[in-house]
PDB file of C-alpha atoms in Angstrom:
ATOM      1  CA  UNK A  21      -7.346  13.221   5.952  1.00  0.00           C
ATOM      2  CA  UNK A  22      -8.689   9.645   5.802  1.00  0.00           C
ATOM      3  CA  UNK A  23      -5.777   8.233   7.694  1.00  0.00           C
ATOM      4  CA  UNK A  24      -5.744  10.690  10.623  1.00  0.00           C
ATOM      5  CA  UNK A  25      -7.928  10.744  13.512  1.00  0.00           C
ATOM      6  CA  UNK A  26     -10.640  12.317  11.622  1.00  0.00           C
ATOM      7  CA  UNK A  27     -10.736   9.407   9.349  1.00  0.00           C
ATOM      8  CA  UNK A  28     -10.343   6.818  12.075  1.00  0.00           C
ATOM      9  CA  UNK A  29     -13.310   8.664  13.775  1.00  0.00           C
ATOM     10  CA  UNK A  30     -15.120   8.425  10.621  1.00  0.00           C
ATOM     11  CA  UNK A  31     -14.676   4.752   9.933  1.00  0.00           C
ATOM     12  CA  UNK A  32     -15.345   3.940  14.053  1.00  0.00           C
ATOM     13  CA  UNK A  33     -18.717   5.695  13.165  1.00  0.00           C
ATOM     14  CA  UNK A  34     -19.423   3.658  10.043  1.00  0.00           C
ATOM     15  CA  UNK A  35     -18.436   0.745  11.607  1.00  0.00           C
ATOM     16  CA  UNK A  36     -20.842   1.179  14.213  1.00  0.00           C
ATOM     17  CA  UNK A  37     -23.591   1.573  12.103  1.00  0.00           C
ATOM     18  CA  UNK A  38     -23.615  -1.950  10.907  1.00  0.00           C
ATOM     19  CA  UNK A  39     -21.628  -1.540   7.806  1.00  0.00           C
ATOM     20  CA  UNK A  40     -20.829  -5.455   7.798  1.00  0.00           C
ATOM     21  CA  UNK A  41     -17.912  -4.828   5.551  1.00  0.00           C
ATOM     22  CA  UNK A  42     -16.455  -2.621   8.808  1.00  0.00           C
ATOM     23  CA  UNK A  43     -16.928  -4.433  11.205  1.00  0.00           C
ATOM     24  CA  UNK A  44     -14.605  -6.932  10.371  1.00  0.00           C
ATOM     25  CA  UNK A  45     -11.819  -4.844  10.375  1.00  0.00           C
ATOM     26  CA  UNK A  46     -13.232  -2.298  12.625  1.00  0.00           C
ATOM     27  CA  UNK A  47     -10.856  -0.902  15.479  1.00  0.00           C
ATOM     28  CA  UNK A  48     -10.535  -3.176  18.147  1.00  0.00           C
ATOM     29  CA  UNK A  49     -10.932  -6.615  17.048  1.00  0.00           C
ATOM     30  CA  UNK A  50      -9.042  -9.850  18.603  1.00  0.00           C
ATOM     31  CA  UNK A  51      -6.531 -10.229  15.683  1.00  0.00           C
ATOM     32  CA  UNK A  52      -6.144 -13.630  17.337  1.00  0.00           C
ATOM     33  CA  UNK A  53      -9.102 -14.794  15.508  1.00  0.00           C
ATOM     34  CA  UNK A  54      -7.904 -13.918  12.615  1.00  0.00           C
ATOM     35  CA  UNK A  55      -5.080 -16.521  13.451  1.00  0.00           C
ATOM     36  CA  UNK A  56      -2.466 -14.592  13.784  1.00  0.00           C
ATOM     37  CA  UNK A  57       0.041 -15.455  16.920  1.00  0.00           C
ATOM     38  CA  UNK A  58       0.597 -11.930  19.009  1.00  0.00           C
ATOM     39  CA  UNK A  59       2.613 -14.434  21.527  1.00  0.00           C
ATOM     40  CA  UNK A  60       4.888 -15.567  19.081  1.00  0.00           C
ATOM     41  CA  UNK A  61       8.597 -14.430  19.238  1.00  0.00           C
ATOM     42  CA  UNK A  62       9.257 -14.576  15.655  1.00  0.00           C
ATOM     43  CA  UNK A  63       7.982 -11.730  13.445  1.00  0.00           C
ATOM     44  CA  UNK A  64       4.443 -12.327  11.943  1.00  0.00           C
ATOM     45  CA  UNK A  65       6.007 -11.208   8.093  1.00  0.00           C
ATOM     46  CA  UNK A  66       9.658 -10.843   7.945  1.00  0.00           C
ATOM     47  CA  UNK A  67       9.415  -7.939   4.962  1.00  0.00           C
ATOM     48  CA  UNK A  68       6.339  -5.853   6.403  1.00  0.00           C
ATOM     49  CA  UNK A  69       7.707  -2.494   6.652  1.00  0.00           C
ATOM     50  CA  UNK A  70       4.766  -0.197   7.453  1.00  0.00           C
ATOM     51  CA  UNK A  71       0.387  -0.239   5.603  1.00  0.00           C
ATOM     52  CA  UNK A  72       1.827   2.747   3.464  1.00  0.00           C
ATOM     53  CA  UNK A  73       4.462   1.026   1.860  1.00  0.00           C
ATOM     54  CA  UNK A  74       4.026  -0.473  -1.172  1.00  0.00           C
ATOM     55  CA  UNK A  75       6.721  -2.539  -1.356  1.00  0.00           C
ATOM     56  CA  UNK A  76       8.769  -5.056   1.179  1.00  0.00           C
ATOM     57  CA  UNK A  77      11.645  -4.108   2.717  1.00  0.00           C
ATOM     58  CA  UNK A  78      14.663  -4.990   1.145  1.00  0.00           C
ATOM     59  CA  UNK A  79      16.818  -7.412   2.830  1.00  0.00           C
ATOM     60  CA  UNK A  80      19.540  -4.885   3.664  1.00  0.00           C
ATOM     61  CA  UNK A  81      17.066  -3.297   4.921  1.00  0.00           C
ATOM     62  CA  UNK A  82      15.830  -5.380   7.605  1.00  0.00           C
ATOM     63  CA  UNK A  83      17.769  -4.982  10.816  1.00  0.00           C
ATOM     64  CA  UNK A  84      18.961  -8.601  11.870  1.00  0.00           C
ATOM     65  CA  UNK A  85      22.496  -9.345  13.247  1.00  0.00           C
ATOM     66  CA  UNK A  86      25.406 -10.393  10.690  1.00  0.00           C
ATOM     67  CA  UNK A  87      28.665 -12.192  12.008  1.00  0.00           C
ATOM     68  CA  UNK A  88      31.509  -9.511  11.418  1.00  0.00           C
ATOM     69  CA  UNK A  89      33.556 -12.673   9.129  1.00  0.00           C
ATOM     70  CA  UNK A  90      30.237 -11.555   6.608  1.00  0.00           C
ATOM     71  CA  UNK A  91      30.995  -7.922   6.816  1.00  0.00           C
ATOM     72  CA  UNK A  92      33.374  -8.378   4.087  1.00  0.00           C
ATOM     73  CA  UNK A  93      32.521  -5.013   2.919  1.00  0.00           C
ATOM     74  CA  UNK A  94      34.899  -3.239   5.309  1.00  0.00           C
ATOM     75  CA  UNK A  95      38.191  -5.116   3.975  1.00  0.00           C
ATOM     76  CA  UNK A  96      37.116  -5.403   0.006  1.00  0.00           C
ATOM     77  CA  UNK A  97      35.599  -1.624  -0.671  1.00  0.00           C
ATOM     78  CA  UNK A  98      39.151  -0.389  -1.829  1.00  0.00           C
ATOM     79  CA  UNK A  99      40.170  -2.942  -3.323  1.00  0.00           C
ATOM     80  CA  UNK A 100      37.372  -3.673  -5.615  1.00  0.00           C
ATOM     81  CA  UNK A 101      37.441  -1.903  -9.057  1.00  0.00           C
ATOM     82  CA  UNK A 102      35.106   0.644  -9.497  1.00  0.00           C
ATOM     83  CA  UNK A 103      31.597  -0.173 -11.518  1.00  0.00           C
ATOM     84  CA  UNK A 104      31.552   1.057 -14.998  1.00  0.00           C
ATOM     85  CA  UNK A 105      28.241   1.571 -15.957  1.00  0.00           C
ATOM     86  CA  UNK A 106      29.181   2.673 -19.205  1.00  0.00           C
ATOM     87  CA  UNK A 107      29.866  -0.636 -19.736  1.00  0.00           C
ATOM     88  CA  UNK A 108      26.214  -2.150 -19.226  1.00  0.00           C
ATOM     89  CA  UNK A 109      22.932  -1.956 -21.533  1.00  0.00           C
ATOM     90  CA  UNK A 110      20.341   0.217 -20.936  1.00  0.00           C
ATOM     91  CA  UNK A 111      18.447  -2.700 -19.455  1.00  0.00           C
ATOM     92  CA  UNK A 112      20.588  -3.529 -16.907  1.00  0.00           C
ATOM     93  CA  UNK A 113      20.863   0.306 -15.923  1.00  0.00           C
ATOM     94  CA  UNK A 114      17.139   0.271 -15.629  1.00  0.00           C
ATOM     95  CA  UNK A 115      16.682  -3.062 -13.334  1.00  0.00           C
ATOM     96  CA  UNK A 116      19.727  -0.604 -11.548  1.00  0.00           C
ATOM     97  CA  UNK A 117      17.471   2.060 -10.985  1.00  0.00           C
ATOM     98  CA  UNK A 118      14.426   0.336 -10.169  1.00  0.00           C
ATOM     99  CA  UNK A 119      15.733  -2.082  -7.425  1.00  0.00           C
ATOM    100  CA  UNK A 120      17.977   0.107  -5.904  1.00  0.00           C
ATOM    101  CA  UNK A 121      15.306   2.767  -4.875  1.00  0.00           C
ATOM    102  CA  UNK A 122      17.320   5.614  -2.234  1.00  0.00           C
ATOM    103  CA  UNK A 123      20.789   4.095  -2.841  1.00  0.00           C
ATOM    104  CA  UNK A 124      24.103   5.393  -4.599  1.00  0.00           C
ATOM    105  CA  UNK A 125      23.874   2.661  -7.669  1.00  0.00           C
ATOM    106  CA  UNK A 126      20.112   4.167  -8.364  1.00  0.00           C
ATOM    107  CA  UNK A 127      21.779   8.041  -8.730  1.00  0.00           C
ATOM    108  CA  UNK A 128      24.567   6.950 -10.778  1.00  0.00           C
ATOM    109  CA  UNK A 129      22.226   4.533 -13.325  1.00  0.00           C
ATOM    110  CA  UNK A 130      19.801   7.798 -13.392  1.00  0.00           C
ATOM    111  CA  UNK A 131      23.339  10.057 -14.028  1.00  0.00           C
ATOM    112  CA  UNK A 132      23.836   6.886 -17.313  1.00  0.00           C
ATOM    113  CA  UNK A 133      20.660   6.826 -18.159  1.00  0.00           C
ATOM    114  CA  UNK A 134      21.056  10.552 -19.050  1.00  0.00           C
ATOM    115  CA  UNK A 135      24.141  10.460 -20.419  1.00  0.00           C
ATOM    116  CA  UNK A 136      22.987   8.221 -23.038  1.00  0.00           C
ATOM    117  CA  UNK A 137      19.727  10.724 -23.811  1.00  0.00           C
ATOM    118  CA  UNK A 138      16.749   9.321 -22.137  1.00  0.00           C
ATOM    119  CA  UNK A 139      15.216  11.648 -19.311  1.00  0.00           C
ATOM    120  CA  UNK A 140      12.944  11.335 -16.077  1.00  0.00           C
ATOM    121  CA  UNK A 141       9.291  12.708 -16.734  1.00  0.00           C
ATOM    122  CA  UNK A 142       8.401  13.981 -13.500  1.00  0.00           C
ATOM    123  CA  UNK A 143       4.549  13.872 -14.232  1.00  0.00           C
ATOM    124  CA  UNK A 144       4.706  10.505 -16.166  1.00  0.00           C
ATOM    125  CA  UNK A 145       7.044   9.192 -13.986  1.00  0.00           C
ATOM    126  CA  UNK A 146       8.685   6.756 -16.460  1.00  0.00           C
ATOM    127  CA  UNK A 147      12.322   7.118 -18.825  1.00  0.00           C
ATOM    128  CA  UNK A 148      11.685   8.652 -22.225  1.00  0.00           C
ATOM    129  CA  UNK A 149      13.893   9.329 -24.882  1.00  0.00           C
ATOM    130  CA  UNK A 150      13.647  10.362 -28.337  1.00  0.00           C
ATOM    131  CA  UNK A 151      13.323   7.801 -31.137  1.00  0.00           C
ATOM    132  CA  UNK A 152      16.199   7.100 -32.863  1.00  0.00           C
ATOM    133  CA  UNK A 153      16.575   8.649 -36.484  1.00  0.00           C
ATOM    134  CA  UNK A 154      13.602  10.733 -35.988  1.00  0.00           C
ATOM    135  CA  UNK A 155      13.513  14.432 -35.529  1.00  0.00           C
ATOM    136  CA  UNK A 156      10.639  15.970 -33.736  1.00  0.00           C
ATOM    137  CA  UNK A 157       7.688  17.340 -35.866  1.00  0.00           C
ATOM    138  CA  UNK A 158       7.108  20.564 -33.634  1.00  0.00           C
ATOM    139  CA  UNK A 159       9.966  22.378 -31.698  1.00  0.00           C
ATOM    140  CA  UNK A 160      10.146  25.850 -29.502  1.00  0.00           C
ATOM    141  CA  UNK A 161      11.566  26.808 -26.406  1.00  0.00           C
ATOM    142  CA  UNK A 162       9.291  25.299 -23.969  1.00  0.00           C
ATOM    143  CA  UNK A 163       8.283  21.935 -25.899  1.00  0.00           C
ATOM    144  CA  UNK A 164       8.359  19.643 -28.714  1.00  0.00           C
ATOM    145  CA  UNK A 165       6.388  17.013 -30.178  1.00  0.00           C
ATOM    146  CA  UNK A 166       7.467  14.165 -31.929  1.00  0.00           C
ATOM    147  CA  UNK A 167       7.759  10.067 -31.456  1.00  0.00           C
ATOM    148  CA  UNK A 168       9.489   8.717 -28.559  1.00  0.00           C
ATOM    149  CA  UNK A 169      10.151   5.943 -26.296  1.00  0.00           C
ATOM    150  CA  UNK A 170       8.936   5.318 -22.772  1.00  0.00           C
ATOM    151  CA  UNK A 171      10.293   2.419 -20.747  1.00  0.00           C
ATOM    152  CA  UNK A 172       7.510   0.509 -19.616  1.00  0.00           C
ATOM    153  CA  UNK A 173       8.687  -1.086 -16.481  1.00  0.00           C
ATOM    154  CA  UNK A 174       5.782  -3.319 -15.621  1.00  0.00           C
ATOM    155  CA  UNK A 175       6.515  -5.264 -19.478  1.00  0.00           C
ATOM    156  CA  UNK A 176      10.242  -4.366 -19.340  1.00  0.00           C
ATOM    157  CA  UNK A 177      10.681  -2.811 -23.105  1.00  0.00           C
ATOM    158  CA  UNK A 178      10.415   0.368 -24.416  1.00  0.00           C
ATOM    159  CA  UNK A 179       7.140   1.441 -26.332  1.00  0.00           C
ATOM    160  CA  UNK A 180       7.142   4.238 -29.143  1.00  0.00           C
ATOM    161  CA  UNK A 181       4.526   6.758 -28.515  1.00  0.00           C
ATOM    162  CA  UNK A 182       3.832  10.204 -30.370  1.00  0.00           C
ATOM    163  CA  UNK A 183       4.026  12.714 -27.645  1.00  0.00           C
ATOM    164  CA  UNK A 184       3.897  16.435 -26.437  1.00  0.00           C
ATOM    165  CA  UNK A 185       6.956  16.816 -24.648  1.00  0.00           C
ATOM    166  CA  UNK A 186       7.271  19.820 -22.407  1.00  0.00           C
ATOM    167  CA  UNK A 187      10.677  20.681 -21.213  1.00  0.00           C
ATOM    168  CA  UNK A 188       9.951  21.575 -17.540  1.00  0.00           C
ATOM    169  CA  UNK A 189       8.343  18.602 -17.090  1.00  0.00           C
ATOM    170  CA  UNK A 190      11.572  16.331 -17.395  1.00  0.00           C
ATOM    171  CA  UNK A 191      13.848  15.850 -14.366  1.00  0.00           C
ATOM    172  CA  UNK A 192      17.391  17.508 -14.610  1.00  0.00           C
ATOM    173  CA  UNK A 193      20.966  15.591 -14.963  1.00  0.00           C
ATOM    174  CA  UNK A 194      21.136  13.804 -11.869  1.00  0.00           C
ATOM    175  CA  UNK A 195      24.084  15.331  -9.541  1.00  0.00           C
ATOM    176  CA  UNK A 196      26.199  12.291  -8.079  1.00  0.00           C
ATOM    177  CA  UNK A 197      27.888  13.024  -4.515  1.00  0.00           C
ATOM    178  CA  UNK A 198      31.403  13.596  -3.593  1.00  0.00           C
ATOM    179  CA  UNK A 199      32.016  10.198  -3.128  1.00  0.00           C
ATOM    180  CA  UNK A 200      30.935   8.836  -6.546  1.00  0.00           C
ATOM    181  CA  UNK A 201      32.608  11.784  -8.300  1.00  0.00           C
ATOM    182  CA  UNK A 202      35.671   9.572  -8.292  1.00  0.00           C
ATOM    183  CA  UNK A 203      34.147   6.008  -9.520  1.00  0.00           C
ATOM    184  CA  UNK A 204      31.652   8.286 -12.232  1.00  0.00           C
ATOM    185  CA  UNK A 205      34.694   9.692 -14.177  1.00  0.00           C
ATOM    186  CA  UNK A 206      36.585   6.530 -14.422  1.00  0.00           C
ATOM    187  CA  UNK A 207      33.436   4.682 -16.546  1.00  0.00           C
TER     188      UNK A 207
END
């Protein structure tokens, strides 16, 4: 485990050993030289969540006191018609699901998304559907083969690719909680 002690003990070792590239970084070091301010009362990076994170926190996220006149949440939620994503394109169900990682709005785009045939390739981990007009060229029970479109989320668009498509591989119809039940069957 290179991030346990084992590993720290490994890279203390290596460090130690004049591995210049180490050093630097080794264990230990005044991070004030680095110039950062440890004194400081402000946060040194407002988004930093954690070194295994790849991404910043999101700003609802980040705990940080809001007057309760902003909290308009508490007064609007009822009264606000419910989101019909039905209603949207597939792109904006995808920006949906990808900025809305661990929240309700992600689970019902996903729910959408399936509805309107693409699926969730667990292995690929990208949005896949079959291209339109074109049956596949090899079917059975566990697979098919035939052309098909993957959302490419670093270009945004969807690229046609021949592909093996095993069934078990794909993720199943997302379930939406209790509380969405309501909102999901009035799209």
């Amino acid at each position: 485990d290179q991030f346990g002690i084992a590993g720290l003990l490994t890279f203390i070792r290596a460090a130690n050993e004049n591995d210049h590239n180490l050093i630097a970084l080794a264990p230990g070091i005044d991070l004030t030289t680095l110039g950062l301010n440890l004194n400081s009362p402000e946060n040194l990076y407002s988004t930093f969540q954690s070194p295994w994170v790849d991404l910043p926190c999101r700003p609802q996220d980040i705990d940080y006191h809001v007057p309760t006149e902003y909290l308009t949440n508490i007064f609007l939620r009822d009264k606000l018609a419910p989101i019909k994503l039905n209603r949207y394109g597939e792109d904006v169900l995808f920006f949906l699901f990808y900025m809305n990682g661990n929240d309700f709005i992600q689970l019902a785009a996903a729910a959408e998304l399936y509805t309107r045939d693409w699926r969730y390739h667990k292995e690929e981990r990208v949005w896949i559907t079959r291209a339109p007009g074109v049956e596949p060229t090899h079917k059975s029970a566990m697979y098919e083969r035939g052309m098909y479109y993957f959302f490419d989320v670093q270009n945004w668009r969807r690229v046609p690719k021949e592909f093996h498509l095993e069934y078990d591989k794909l993720e199943e119809r997302p379930t939406l909680p209790n509380t969405m039940h309501h909102n999901a069957s009035q799209q």
